[in-house]
CSV table of C-alpha atoms and ligand atoms in Angstrom, one decimal:
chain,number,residue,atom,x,y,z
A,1,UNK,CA,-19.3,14.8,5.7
A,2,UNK,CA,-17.2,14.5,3.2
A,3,UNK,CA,-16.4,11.6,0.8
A,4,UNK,CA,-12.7,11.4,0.1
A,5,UNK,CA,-12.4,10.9,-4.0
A,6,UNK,CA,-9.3,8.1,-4.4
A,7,UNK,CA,-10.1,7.8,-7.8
A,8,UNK,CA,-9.9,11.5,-8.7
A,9,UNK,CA,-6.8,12.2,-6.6
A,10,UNK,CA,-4.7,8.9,-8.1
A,11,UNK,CA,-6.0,10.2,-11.8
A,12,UNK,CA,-4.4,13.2,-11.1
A,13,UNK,CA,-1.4,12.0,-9.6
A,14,UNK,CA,-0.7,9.6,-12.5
A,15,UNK,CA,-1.2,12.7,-15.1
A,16,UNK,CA,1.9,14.2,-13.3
A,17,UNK,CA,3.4,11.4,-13.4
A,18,UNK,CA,3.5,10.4,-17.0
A,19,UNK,CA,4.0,14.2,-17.4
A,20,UNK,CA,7.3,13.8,-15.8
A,21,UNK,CA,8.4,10.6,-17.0
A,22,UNK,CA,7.9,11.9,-20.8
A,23,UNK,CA,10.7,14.2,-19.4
A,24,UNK,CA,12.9,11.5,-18.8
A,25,UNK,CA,16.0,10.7,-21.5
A,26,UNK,CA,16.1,6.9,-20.3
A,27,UNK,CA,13.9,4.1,-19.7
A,28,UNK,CA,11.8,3.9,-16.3
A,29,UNK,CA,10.8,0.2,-16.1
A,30,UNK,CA,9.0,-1.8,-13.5
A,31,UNK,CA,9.3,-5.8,-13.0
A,32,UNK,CA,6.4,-7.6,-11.5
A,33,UNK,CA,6.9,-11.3,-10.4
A,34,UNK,CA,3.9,-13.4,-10.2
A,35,UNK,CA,4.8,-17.0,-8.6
A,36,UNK,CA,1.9,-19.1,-9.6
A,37,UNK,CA,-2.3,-18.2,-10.7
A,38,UNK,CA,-4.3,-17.2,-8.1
A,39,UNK,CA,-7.3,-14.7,-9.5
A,40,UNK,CA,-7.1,-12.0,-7.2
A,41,UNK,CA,-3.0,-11.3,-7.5
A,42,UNK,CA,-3.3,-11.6,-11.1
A,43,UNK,CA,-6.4,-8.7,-11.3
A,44,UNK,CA,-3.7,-6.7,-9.0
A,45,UNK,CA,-0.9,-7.4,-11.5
A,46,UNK,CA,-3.4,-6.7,-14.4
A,47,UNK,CA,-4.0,-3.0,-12.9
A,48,UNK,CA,-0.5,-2.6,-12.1
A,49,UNK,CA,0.8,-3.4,-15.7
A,50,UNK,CA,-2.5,-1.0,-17.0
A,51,UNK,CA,-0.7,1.9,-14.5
A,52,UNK,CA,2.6,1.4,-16.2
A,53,UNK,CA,1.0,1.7,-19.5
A,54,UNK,CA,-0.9,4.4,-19.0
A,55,UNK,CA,1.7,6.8,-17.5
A,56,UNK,CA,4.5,5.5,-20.1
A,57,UNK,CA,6.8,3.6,-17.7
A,58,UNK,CA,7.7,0.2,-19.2
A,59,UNK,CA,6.3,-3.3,-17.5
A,60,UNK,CA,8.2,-6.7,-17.6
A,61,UNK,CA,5.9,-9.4,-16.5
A,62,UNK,CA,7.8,-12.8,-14.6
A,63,UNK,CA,5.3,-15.3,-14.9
A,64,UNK,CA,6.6,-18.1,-12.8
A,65,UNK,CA,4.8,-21.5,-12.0
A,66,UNK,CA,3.3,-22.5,-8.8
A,67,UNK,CA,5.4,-25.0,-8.0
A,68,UNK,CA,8.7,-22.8,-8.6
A,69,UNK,CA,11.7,-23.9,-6.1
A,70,UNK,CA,12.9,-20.9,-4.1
A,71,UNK,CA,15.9,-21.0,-5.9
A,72,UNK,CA,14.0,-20.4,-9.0
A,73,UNK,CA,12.2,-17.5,-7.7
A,74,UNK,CA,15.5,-16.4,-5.9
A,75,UNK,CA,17.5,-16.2,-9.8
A,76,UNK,CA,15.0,-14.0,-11.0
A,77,UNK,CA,15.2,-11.8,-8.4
A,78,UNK,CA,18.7,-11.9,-8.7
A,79,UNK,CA,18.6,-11.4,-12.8
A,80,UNK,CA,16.4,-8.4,-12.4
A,81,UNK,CA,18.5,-6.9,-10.1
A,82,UNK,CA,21.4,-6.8,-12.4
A,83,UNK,CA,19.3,-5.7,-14.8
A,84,UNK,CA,19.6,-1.4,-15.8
A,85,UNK,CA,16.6,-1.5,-17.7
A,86,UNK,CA,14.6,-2.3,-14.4
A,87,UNK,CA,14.0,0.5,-12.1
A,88,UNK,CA,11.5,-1.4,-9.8
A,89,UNK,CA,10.7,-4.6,-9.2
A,90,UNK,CA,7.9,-6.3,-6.7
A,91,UNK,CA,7.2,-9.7,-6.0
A,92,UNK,CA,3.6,-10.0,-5.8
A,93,UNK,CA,2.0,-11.4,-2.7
A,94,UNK,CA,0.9,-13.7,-1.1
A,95,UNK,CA,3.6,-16.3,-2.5
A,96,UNK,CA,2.2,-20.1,-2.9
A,97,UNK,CA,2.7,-21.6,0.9
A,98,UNK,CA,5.8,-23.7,0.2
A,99,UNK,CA,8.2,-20.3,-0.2
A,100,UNK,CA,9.4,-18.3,2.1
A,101,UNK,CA,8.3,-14.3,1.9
A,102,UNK,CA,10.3,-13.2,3.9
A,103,UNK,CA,13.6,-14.3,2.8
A,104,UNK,CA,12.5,-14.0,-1.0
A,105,UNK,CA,12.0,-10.3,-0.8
A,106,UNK,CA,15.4,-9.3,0.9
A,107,UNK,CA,16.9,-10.7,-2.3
A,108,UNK,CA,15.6,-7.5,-4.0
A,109,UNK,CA,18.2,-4.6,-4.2
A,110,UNK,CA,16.6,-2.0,-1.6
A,111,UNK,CA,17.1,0.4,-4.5
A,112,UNK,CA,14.8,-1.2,-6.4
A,113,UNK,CA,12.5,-2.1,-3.4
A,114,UNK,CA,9.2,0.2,-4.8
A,115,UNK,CA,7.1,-1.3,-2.2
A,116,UNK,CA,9.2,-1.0,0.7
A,117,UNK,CA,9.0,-4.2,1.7
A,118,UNK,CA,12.8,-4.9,2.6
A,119,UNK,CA,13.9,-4.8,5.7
A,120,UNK,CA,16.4,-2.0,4.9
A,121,UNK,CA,13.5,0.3,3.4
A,122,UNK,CA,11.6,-0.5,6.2
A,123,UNK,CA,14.4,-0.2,8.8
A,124,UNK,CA,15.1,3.3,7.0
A,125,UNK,CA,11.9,4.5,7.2
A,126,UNK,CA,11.6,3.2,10.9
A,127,UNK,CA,14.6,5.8,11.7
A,128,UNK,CA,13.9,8.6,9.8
A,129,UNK,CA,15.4,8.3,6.6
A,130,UNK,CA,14.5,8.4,3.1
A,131,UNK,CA,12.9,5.3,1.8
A,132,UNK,CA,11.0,4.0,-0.5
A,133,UNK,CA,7.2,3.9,1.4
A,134,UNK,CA,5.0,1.0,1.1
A,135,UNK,CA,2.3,1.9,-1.6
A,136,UNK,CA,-0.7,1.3,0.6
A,137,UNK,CA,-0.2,3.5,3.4
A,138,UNK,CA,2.0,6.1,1.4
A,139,UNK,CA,-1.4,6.0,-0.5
A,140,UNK,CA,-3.2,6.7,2.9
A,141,UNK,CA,-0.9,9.9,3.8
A,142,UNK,CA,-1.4,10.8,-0.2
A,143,UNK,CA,-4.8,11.3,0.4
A,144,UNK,CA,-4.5,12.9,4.0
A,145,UNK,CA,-2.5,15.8,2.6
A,146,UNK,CA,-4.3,15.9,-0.6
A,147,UNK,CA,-7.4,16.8,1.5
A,148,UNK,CA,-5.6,19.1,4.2
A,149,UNK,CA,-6.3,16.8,6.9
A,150,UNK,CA,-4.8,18.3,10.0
A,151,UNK,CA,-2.6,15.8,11.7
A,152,UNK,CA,-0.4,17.2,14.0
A,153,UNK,CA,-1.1,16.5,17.7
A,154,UNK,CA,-4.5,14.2,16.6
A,155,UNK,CA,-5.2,11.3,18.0
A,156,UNK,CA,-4.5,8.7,15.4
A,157,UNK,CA,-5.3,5.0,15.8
A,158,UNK,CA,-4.4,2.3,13.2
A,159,UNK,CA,-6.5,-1.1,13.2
A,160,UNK,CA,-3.9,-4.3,12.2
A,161,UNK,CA,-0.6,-4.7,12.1
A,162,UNK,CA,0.8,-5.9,9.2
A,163,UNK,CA,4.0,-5.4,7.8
A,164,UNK,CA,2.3,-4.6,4.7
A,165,UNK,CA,0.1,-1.6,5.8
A,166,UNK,CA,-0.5,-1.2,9.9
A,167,UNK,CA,3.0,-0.6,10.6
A,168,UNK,CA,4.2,1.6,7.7
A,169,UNK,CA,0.9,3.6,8.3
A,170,UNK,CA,1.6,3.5,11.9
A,171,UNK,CA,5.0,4.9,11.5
A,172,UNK,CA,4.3,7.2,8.8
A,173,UNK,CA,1.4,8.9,11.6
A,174,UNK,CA,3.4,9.3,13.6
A,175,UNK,CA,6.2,11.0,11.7
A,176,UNK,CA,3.3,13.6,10.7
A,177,UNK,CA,3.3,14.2,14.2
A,178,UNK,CA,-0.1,12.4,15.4
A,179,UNK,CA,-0.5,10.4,18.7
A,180,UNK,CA,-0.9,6.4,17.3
A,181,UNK,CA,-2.4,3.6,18.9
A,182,UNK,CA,-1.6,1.0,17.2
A,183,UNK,CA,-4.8,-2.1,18.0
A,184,UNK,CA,-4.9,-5.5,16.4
A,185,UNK,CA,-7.1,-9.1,16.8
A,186,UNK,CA,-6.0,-9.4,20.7
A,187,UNK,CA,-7.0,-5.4,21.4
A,188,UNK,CA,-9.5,-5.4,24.4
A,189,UNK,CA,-12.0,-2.6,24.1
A,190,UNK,CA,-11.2,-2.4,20.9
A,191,UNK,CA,-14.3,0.0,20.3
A,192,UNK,CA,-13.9,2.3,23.2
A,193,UNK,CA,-9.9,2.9,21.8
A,194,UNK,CA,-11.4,3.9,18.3
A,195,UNK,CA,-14.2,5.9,19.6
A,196,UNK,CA,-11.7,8.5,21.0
A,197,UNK,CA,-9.3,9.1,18.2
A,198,UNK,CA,-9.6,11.9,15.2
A,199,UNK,CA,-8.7,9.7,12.5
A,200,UNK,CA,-9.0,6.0,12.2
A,201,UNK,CA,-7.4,4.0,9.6
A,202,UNK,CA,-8.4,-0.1,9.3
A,203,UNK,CA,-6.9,-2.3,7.5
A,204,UNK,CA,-7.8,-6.0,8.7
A,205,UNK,CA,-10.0,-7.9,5.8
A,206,UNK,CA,-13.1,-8.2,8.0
A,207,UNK,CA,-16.3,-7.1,5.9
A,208,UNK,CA,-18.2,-4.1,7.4
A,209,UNK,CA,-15.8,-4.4,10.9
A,210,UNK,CA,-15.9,-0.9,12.1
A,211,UNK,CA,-19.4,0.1,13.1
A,212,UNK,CA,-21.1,3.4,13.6
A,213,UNK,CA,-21.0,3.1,17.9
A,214,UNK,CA,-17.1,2.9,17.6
A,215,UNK,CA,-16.5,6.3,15.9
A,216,UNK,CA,-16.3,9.9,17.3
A,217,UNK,CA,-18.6,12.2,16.0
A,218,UNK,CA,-16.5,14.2,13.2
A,219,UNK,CA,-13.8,11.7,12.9
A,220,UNK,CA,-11.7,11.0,9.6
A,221,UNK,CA,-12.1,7.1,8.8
A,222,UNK,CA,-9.9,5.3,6.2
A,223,UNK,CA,-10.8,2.3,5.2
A,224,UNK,CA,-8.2,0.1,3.7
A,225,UNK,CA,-10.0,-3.1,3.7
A,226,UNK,CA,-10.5,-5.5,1.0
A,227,UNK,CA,-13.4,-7.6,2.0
A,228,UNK,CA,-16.9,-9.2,0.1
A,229,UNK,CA,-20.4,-8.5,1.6
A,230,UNK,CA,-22.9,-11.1,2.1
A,231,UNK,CA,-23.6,-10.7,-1.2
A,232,UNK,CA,-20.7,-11.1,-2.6
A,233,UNK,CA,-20.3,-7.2,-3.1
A,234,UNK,CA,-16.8,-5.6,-2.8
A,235,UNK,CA,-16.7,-3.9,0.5
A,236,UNK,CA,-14.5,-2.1,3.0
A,237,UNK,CA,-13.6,-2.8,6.8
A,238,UNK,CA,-15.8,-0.3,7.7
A,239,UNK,CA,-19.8,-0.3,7.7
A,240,UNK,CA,-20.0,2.7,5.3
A,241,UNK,CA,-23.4,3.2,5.8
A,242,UNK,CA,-24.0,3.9,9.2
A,243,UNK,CA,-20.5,5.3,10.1
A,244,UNK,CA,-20.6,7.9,6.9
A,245,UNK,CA,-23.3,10.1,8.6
A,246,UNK,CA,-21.1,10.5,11.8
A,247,UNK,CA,-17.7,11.4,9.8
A,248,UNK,CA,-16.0,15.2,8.6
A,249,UNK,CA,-14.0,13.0,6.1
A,250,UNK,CA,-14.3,9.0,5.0
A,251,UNK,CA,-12.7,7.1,2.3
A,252,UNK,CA,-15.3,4.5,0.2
A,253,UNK,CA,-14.4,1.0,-0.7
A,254,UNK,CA,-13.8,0.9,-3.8
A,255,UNK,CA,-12.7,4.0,-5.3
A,256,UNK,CA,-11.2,5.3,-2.2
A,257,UNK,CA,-7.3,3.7,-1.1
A,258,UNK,CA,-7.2,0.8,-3.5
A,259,UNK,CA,-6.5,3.4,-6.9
A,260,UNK,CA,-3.8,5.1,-4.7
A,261,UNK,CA,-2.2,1.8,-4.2
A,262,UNK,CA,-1.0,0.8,-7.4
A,263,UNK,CA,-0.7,5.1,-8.1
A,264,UNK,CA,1.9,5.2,-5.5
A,265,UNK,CA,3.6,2.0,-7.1
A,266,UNK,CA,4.3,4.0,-10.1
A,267,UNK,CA,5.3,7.1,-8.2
A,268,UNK,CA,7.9,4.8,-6.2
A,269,UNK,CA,9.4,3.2,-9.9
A,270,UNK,CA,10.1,6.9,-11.0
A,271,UNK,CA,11.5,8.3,-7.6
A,272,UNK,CA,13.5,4.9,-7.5
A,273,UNK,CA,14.5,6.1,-10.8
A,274,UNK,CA,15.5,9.4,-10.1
A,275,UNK,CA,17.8,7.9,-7.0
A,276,UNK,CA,19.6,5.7,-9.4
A,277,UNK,CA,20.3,8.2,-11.6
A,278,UNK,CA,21.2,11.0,-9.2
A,279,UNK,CA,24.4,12.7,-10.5
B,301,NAP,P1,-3.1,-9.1,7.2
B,301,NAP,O1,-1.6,-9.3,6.9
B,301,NAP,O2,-4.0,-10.3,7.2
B,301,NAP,O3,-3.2,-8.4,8.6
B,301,NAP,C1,-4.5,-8.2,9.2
B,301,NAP,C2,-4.3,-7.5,10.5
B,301,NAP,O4,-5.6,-7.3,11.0
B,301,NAP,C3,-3.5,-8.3,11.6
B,301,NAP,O5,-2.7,-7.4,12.3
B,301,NAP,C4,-4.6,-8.8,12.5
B,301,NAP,O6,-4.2,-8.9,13.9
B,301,NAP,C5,-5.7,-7.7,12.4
B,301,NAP,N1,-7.0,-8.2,12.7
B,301,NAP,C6,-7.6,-9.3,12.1
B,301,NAP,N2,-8.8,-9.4,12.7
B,301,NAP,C7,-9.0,-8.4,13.6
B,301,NAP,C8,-10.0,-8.1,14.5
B,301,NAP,N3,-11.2,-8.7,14.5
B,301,NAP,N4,-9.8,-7.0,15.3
B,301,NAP,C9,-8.7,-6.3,15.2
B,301,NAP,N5,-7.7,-6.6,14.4
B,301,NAP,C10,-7.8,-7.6,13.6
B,301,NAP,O7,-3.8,-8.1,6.2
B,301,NAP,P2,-3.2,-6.8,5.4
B,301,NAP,O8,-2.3,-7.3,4.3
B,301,NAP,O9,-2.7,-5.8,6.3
B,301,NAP,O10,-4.5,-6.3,4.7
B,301,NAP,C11,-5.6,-5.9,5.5
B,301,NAP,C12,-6.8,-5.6,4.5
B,301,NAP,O11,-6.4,-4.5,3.6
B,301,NAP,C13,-7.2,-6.7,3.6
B,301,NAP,O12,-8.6,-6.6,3.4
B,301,NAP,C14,-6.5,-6.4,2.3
B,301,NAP,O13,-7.2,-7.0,1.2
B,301,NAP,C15,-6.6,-5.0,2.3
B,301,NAP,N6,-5.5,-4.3,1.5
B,301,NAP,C16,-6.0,-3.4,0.6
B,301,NAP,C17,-5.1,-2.7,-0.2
B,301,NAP,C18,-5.6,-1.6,-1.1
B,301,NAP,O14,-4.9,-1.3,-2.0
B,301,NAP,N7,-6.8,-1.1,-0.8
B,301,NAP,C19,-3.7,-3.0,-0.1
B,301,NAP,C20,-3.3,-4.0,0.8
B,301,NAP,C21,-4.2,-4.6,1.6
B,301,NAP,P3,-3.1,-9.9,14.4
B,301,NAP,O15,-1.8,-9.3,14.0
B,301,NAP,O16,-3.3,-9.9,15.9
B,301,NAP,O17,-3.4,-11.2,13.7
């Protein structure tokens, strides 16, 4: 069994990155847009605006209040758009309740769309075309290749179906060739579906989900979850304990996706960069 090393492989993703950006004769900047306080997104802004600092791509931080109108957050959007010295911009999630998502984050300019979360990067990468990737489950595929996972004709299967991650990752699978099944809170047999893939990926926010009986003997697990343990500990969707033993390859939580996340968010600014600045 062997434990895959997020941490190592974003650290040495980032070095290349801030290699290449010192290359660069103009500015690569990112825009973050936080509507409101909550604790977590601000942590996740926090390590986002350390990334950008640490690999020498500048950070403009859009503080708005809670109670912003969505014509408020919809001008910024718009401002940032026009605005060259951004490369990137990403509205963090999830918005205060009275604001629409959805509608907020078409505003953004696909081309500056660094977590894929338009419809037009997502419609793009849906058919086959360049796109910018969703950082999460570009993450996932990051560390796949990174550790010479064979894909190709395996039996994938992705647990949730979010926008966000389940989809993209879905999608992505199956562009590497892998056979997906694609299982989510109304899956019957959930278990018996994830005991006969190669490589299972969940990403639902239910501590410790994924027990040992559900996995094949030899199977890849990534764990994308986010989730607290009884004791309050940070934890994965996956029982790490007893469902490590049975694995070839399995990501920990943390130090497993979560440090490709926000790697992949920088990656995204500077190939966003390099498409707006393709001669
Ligand atoms: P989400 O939008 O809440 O979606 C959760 C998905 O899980 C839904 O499709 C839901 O099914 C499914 N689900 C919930 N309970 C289930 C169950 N008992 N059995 C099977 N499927 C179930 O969540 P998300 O944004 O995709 O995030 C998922 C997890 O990943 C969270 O813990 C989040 O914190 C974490 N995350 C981590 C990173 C990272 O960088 N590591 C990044 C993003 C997210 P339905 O569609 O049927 O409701």
């Amino acid at each position: 069994m062997q434990i895959i090393d997020g941490k190592a492989v974003a650290t040495a993703l980032r070095g290349k990155i801030a290699e290449e950006v010192k290359t660069i004769a103009g500015e690569v900047g990112l825009a973050v847009i936080l509507v409101g306080d909550d604790p977590a997104s601000k942590v996740y802004v926090r390590n986002k605006i350390k990334a950008c600092e640490e690999t020498g791509i500048k950070s403009y931080l859009c503080n708005l209040p809670a109670d912003s109108t969505f014509d408020e957050v919809a001008a910024t959007i718009k401002r940032l758009n026009e605005d060259d010295s951004v490369t990137g911009m990403i509205l963090q999630l999830p918005l205060p309740k009275h604001l629409n998502e959805n509608e907020l984050i078409d505003l953004i300019d696909p081309k500056k769309d660094v977590d894929g979360c338009t419809f037009v990067q997502k419609g793009r990468l849906w058919t086959g075309r360049d796109s910018l990737i969703a950082c999460t489950p570009y993450g996932v595929i990051k560390l796949l290749e990174h550790y010479n996972i064979p894909l190709e004709g395996k039996n994938a299967v992705v647990v949730g179906r979010s926008n966000l991650v389940g989809k993209p990752l879905a999608q992505l699978l199956m562009d590497r060739n892998c056979t997906v099944t694609i299982c989510h809170s109304r899956t019957r047999d959930l278990g018996e579906i994830t005991s006969a893939a190669d490589i299972v990926c969940v990403a639902i926010g239910k501590a410790k989900f994924l027990k040992a009986d559900m996995v094949k003997e030899g199977a890849t697990v990534i764990d994308v979850g986010m989730c607290r343990d009884e004791y309050g500990k940070l934890c994965g969707d996956v029982d790490f304990e007893n469902v490590a033993p049975k694995c070839s390859y399995i990501t920990p939580v943390p130090g497993g996706v979560g440090p490709m996340t926000v790697t992949m968010l920088i990656f995204n600014t500077l190939e966003a960069y390099k498409q707006q600045h393709k001669k």
